[in-house]
Tab-separated table of C-alpha atoms in Angstrom:
chain	number	residue	atom	x	y	z
A	1	UNK	CA	-46.600	36.679	-100.385
A	2	UNK	CA	-47.068	40.001	-98.827
A	3	UNK	CA	-44.931	41.378	-101.894
A	4	UNK	CA	-46.394	40.059	-104.319
A	5	UNK	CA	-46.840	42.349	-107.576
A	6	UNK	CA	-43.874	44.437	-106.502
A	7	UNK	CA	-40.629	45.224	-108.038
A	8	UNK	CA	-37.360	45.057	-106.432
A	9	UNK	CA	-34.040	46.137	-107.659
A	10	UNK	CA	-31.177	44.963	-105.713
A	11	UNK	CA	-27.759	45.996	-106.243
A	12	UNK	CA	-24.809	43.763	-105.424
A	13	UNK	CA	-27.070	40.881	-105.923
A	14	UNK	CA	-24.277	38.191	-106.748
A	15	UNK	CA	-22.679	38.536	-103.236
A	16	UNK	CA	-24.243	36.201	-100.330
A	17	UNK	CA	-25.974	38.831	-98.446
A	18	UNK	CA	-27.727	40.487	-101.763
A	19	UNK	CA	-28.424	36.945	-102.843
A	20	UNK	CA	-30.420	36.109	-99.661
A	21	UNK	CA	-31.917	39.245	-99.642
A	22	UNK	CA	-33.306	38.722	-103.453
A	23	UNK	CA	-34.504	35.008	-102.498
A	24	UNK	CA	-36.527	36.081	-99.741
A	25	UNK	CA	-38.374	39.033	-102.131
A	26	UNK	CA	-38.500	36.659	-104.695
A	27	UNK	CA	-40.150	34.062	-102.108
A	28	UNK	CA	-42.389	36.895	-100.901
A	29	UNK	CA	-43.615	37.053	-104.750
A	30	UNK	CA	-41.660	40.466	-105.822
A	31	UNK	CA	-40.478	40.257	-109.092
A	32	UNK	CA	-36.635	40.961	-108.570
A	33	UNK	CA	-34.161	42.415	-110.424
A	34	UNK	CA	-30.557	41.542	-109.385
A	35	UNK	CA	-27.784	43.594	-110.684
A	36	UNK	CA	-23.627	43.668	-110.460
A	37	UNK	CA	-20.559	44.090	-111.987
A	38	UNK	CA	-20.242	40.179	-112.133
A	39	UNK	CA	-22.907	38.740	-114.617
A	40	UNK	CA	-21.790	35.145	-113.494
A	41	UNK	CA	-22.666	35.728	-109.776
A	42	UNK	CA	-25.801	37.425	-110.271
A	43	UNK	CA	-27.184	34.982	-112.263
A	44	UNK	CA	-26.531	32.048	-110.153
A	45	UNK	CA	-28.610	33.908	-107.739
A	46	UNK	CA	-31.322	34.508	-110.612
A	47	UNK	CA	-31.240	30.851	-111.504
A	48	UNK	CA	-31.723	29.858	-107.944
A	49	UNK	CA	-34.758	32.167	-107.832
A	50	UNK	CA	-36.414	30.771	-111.116
A	51	UNK	CA	-35.889	26.956	-109.840
A	52	UNK	CA	-37.852	27.866	-106.790
A	53	UNK	CA	-40.608	29.424	-108.893
A	54	UNK	CA	-39.695	32.974	-108.444
A	55	UNK	CA	-39.328	35.511	-110.581
A	56	UNK	CA	-36.087	37.289	-111.424
A	57	UNK	CA	-34.089	39.267	-114.064
A	58	UNK	CA	-30.405	40.033	-114.350
A	59	UNK	CA	-27.929	43.030	-115.640
A	60	UNK	CA	-24.751	44.059	-115.758
A	61	UNK	CA	-24.704	47.389	-113.762
A	62	UNK	CA	-21.882	49.226	-112.137
A	63	UNK	CA	-23.117	50.637	-108.726
A	64	UNK	CA	-21.030	53.528	-108.773
A	65	UNK	CA	-21.930	54.731	-112.370
A	66	UNK	CA	-24.870	57.062	-112.033
A	67	UNK	CA	-25.785	56.933	-115.506
A	68	UNK	CA	-25.643	53.029	-115.728
A	69	UNK	CA	-28.272	53.184	-112.765
A	70	UNK	CA	-30.420	55.704	-114.306
A	71	UNK	CA	-30.763	53.819	-117.364
A	72	UNK	CA	-31.075	50.496	-115.873
A	73	UNK	CA	-34.273	52.090	-113.797
A	74	UNK	CA	-35.818	53.127	-116.696
A	75	UNK	CA	-35.663	50.360	-118.562
A	76	UNK	CA	-37.213	48.577	-115.057
A	77	UNK	CA	-40.176	51.093	-115.515
A	78	UNK	CA	-41.112	50.408	-119.081
A	79	UNK	CA	-40.725	47.104	-118.455
A	80	UNK	CA	-42.487	46.292	-114.721
A	81	UNK	CA	-44.279	49.644	-114.507
A	82	UNK	CA	-42.834	50.654	-111.331
A	83	UNK	CA	-39.698	50.529	-109.163
A	84	UNK	CA	-41.257	49.472	-105.460
A	85	UNK	CA	-38.078	48.568	-103.593
A	86	UNK	CA	-34.546	49.835	-104.103
A	87	UNK	CA	-31.893	47.971	-101.525
A	88	UNK	CA	-28.086	48.491	-102.242
A	89	UNK	CA	-25.960	45.761	-100.864
A	90	UNK	CA	-23.091	46.197	-102.392
A	91	UNK	CA	-19.764	46.123	-100.335
A	92	UNK	CA	-15.988	47.299	-100.247
A	93	UNK	CA	-12.784	46.162	-98.787
A	94	UNK	CA	-11.992	47.819	-95.258
A	95	UNK	CA	-9.015	48.160	-93.288
A	96	UNK	CA	-9.725	47.083	-89.503
A	97	UNK	CA	-8.327	45.849	-86.422
A	98	UNK	CA	-5.744	48.569	-85.974
A	99	UNK	CA	-5.803	51.654	-84.069
A	100	UNK	CA	-7.153	54.844	-85.528
A	101	UNK	CA	-3.695	56.660	-84.599
A	102	UNK	CA	-1.927	54.077	-86.970
A	103	UNK	CA	-4.153	53.923	-90.285
A	104	UNK	CA	-3.492	55.572	-93.418
A	105	UNK	CA	-5.736	58.279	-94.205
A	106	UNK	CA	-6.640	57.104	-97.296
A	107	UNK	CA	-7.506	53.559	-96.116
A	108	UNK	CA	-9.686	55.521	-93.374
A	109	UNK	CA	-11.483	57.608	-95.997
A	110	UNK	CA	-11.985	54.644	-98.510
A	111	UNK	CA	-15.265	53.017	-97.074
A	112	UNK	CA	-16.440	56.296	-96.210
A	113	UNK	CA	-16.368	57.800	-99.872
A	114	UNK	CA	-17.090	54.437	-101.553
A	115	UNK	CA	-20.056	53.337	-99.666
A	116	UNK	CA	-21.792	56.832	-99.378
A	117	UNK	CA	-20.997	57.358	-103.071
A	118	UNK	CA	-22.977	54.069	-104.140
A	119	UNK	CA	-25.514	54.319	-101.712
A	120	UNK	CA	-26.312	57.781	-102.698
A	121	UNK	CA	-26.701	57.315	-106.343
A	122	UNK	CA	-28.456	54.417	-106.211
A	123	UNK	CA	-30.921	55.669	-103.561
A	124	UNK	CA	-31.461	59.441	-105.522
A	125	UNK	CA	-31.935	57.649	-108.779
A	126	UNK	CA	-34.780	55.413	-106.929
A	127	UNK	CA	-36.278	58.254	-105.158
A	128	UNK	CA	-36.682	60.313	-108.453
A	129	UNK	CA	-38.592	57.260	-109.750
A	130	UNK	CA	-40.716	56.827	-106.715
A	131	UNK	CA	-41.498	60.357	-106.482
A	132	UNK	CA	-43.523	60.046	-109.619
A	133	UNK	CA	-45.149	56.811	-108.699
A	134	UNK	CA	-46.061	58.291	-105.191
A	135	UNK	CA	-44.743	55.082	-103.501
A	136	UNK	CA	-41.836	53.207	-102.927
A	137	UNK	CA	-39.295	51.690	-100.023
A	138	UNK	CA	-35.565	52.213	-100.228
A	139	UNK	CA	-33.502	50.291	-97.952
A	140	UNK	CA	-30.108	50.302	-96.747
A	141	UNK	CA	-27.810	48.321	-94.493
A	142	UNK	CA	-25.353	49.248	-91.742
A	143	UNK	CA	-23.373	47.526	-88.960
A	144	UNK	CA	-23.136	47.529	-85.035
A	145	UNK	CA	-20.150	50.157	-85.579
A	146	UNK	CA	-22.735	52.781	-86.819
A	147	UNK	CA	-24.651	53.112	-83.284
A	148	UNK	CA	-21.990	52.630	-80.965
A	149	UNK	CA	-18.431	53.333	-80.262
A	150	UNK	CA	-16.718	50.307	-81.508
A	151	UNK	CA	-12.936	50.059	-81.535
A	152	UNK	CA	-10.659	49.041	-84.662
A	153	UNK	CA	-13.069	49.529	-86.938
A	154	UNK	CA	-11.424	52.016	-88.966
A	155	UNK	CA	-13.472	54.208	-91.710
A	156	UNK	CA	-16.239	51.427	-91.450
A	157	UNK	CA	-17.823	53.055	-88.384
A	158	UNK	CA	-17.979	56.329	-89.492
A	159	UNK	CA	-19.352	55.013	-93.044
A	160	UNK	CA	-22.040	53.206	-90.955
A	161	UNK	CA	-22.967	56.168	-89.489
A	162	UNK	CA	-23.300	58.174	-92.407
A	163	UNK	CA	-25.450	55.983	-94.221
A	164	UNK	CA	-27.470	55.817	-91.270
A	165	UNK	CA	-27.793	59.466	-90.957
A	166	UNK	CA	-28.232	59.931	-95.073
A	167	UNK	CA	-31.347	57.273	-94.930
A	168	UNK	CA	-32.847	59.783	-91.930
A	169	UNK	CA	-32.575	62.854	-93.989
A	170	UNK	CA	-33.919	61.276	-97.603
A	171	UNK	CA	-36.719	59.871	-95.693
A	172	UNK	CA	-37.516	63.297	-94.259
A	173	UNK	CA	-37.421	64.814	-97.751
A	174	UNK	CA	-39.435	61.916	-99.525
A	175	UNK	CA	-42.047	60.946	-97.134
A	176	UNK	CA	-44.147	63.850	-98.610
A	177	UNK	CA	-44.437	61.910	-102.287
A	178	UNK	CA	-45.089	58.779	-100.222
A	179	UNK	CA	-41.625	56.946	-100.500
A	180	UNK	CA	-40.353	55.420	-97.479
A	181	UNK	CA	-36.759	55.274	-96.235
A	182	UNK	CA	-35.496	52.444	-94.111
A	183	UNK	CA	-31.895	51.279	-92.577
A	184	UNK	CA	-31.393	48.274	-91.345
A	185	UNK	CA	-28.366	47.566	-88.446
A	186	UNK	CA	-27.144	44.579	-88.453
A	187	UNK	CA	-24.626	42.654	-85.861
A	188	UNK	CA	-22.985	40.625	-88.601
A	189	UNK	CA	-23.782	37.383	-89.863
A	190	UNK	CA	-21.774	34.170	-89.461
A	191	UNK	CA	-23.137	32.758	-92.511
A	192	UNK	CA	-22.260	35.779	-94.751
A	193	UNK	CA	-19.401	35.019	-97.123
A	194	UNK	CA	-16.853	37.604	-95.186
A	195	UNK	CA	-17.347	35.743	-91.754
A	196	UNK	CA	-17.411	32.001	-93.671
A	197	UNK	CA	-14.281	33.029	-95.546
A	198	UNK	CA	-12.387	34.286	-92.444
A	199	UNK	CA	-13.432	30.951	-90.601
A	200	UNK	CA	-12.359	29.063	-93.256
A	201	UNK	CA	-8.761	30.631	-93.222
A	202	UNK	CA	-8.161	31.678	-89.558
A	203	UNK	CA	-10.348	29.178	-87.784
A	204	UNK	CA	-8.413	29.453	-85.057
A	205	UNK	CA	-8.262	33.295	-84.528
A	206	UNK	CA	-11.973	33.652	-85.298
A	207	UNK	CA	-13.295	31.544	-82.677
A	208	UNK	CA	-12.974	33.580	-79.559
A	209	UNK	CA	-13.646	36.664	-82.358
A	210	UNK	CA	-17.077	35.123	-82.894
A	211	UNK	CA	-17.592	34.048	-79.077
A	212	UNK	CA	-16.693	37.601	-78.338
A	213	UNK	CA	-19.438	39.028	-81.025
A	214	UNK	CA	-21.902	36.689	-79.458
A	215	UNK	CA	-20.906	37.414	-75.772
A	216	UNK	CA	-21.667	41.289	-76.407
A	217	UNK	CA	-25.295	40.573	-77.585
A	218	UNK	CA	-27.934	40.405	-75.215
A	219	UNK	CA	-29.566	37.618	-77.147
A	220	UNK	CA	-25.874	35.876	-77.010
A	221	UNK	CA	-26.199	35.298	-80.284
A	222	UNK	CA	-25.611	37.057	-83.995
A	223	UNK	CA	-28.025	37.546	-86.725
A	224	UNK	CA	-28.057	35.129	-89.683
A	225	UNK	CA	-28.368	36.551	-93.258
A	226	UNK	CA	-32.120	35.060	-93.014
A	227	UNK	CA	-32.871	37.455	-90.241
A	228	UNK	CA	-31.578	40.271	-92.112
A	229	UNK	CA	-33.395	39.257	-95.087
A	230	UNK	CA	-36.660	38.846	-93.445
A	231	UNK	CA	-36.598	41.929	-91.428
A	232	UNK	CA	-36.007	43.807	-94.957
A	233	UNK	CA	-39.359	41.805	-96.684
A	234	UNK	CA	-41.284	43.025	-93.557
A	235	UNK	CA	-40.013	46.538	-94.063
A	236	UNK	CA	-40.863	46.399	-97.626
A	237	UNK	CA	-43.999	45.517	-97.223
A	238	UNK	CA	-47.441	47.137	-96.652
A	239	UNK	CA	-47.744	45.845	-93.145
A	240	UNK	CA	-44.430	48.233	-92.161
A	241	UNK	CA	-46.357	51.136	-94.189
A	242	UNK	CA	-46.059	53.831	-91.147
A	243	UNK	CA	-42.019	52.776	-90.888
A	244	UNK	CA	-39.863	55.482	-92.067
A	245	UNK	CA	-36.844	57.622	-91.476
A	246	UNK	CA	-35.469	54.846	-88.678
A	247	UNK	CA	-32.861	52.341	-88.621
A	248	UNK	CA	-34.332	49.621	-87.584
A	249	UNK	CA	-31.651	47.404	-84.862
A	250	UNK	CA	-31.009	43.940	-85.959
A	251	UNK	CA	-27.955	43.144	-83.872
A	252	UNK	CA	-29.568	41.252	-81.118
A	253	UNK	CA	-29.022	44.076	-78.739
A	254	UNK	CA	-25.736	44.954	-79.028
A	255	UNK	CA	-25.931	48.562	-79.678
A	256	UNK	CA	-28.879	48.741	-76.709
A	257	UNK	CA	-25.923	48.105	-74.751
A	258	UNK	CA	-22.668	46.123	-74.641
A	259	UNK	CA	-23.810	42.907	-72.523
A	260	UNK	CA	-20.779	41.009	-72.142
A	261	UNK	CA	-20.765	40.968	-68.373
A	262	UNK	CA	-24.213	39.390	-68.672
A	263	UNK	CA	-24.368	35.577	-67.910
A	264	UNK	CA	-27.115	32.865	-67.210
A	265	UNK	CA	-26.820	32.105	-63.385
A	266	UNK	CA	-25.780	35.886	-62.345
A	267	UNK	CA	-29.256	37.123	-61.821
């Protein structure tokens, strides 16, 4: 129970990854406050946490609404006394799998502006609260394209790079106040909704895609949502108290170098 008595707020808590994070935080002892625009999906995750003996509450909060975010955090502080963990797990649609020279400017810019906008306002709102209390952890999530050149990823790649840079800069400003800011870079989880939906709708097309992604990694496999959630739990705990201003790579080694040429028996 390494997050015992800590309060965690999750934006996009009704999504597959947001839900996995919420359950992991709750299992580690945190009081979890899930938010989202769809109360039904968020409540479903909260109910599962409550059934398992954890603590969870829900609220409808648009993670692009600055006033709603601030009001919710004020209510949370009044209710629990502090905000110890903030994680924005919201997502947006991204146009990918086409060359940059053919993508429309609006399609390219959408993930950059959308993802940075919501992460900026949620992180800044949490940062203001955490500065006053002298502690807290602000977490974010990116993917492999944030660390290497990755073709046909459209605006998603620069969006990831921007989030990682923002996380570092925010950490450099908030560290004086005892607040840590850490980003997690995932290699893509095949058990997440986006992958599962693609596999179900296009099984023949997705099989070689997943095989290729696995081949690109050093471990020859992809991280599951539980791997990302476990990393987030650790980074939120006092055991990671000296970690800030970095992106923790959970890509199974992909961004350290594409390893599709390496195979067992070759050495």
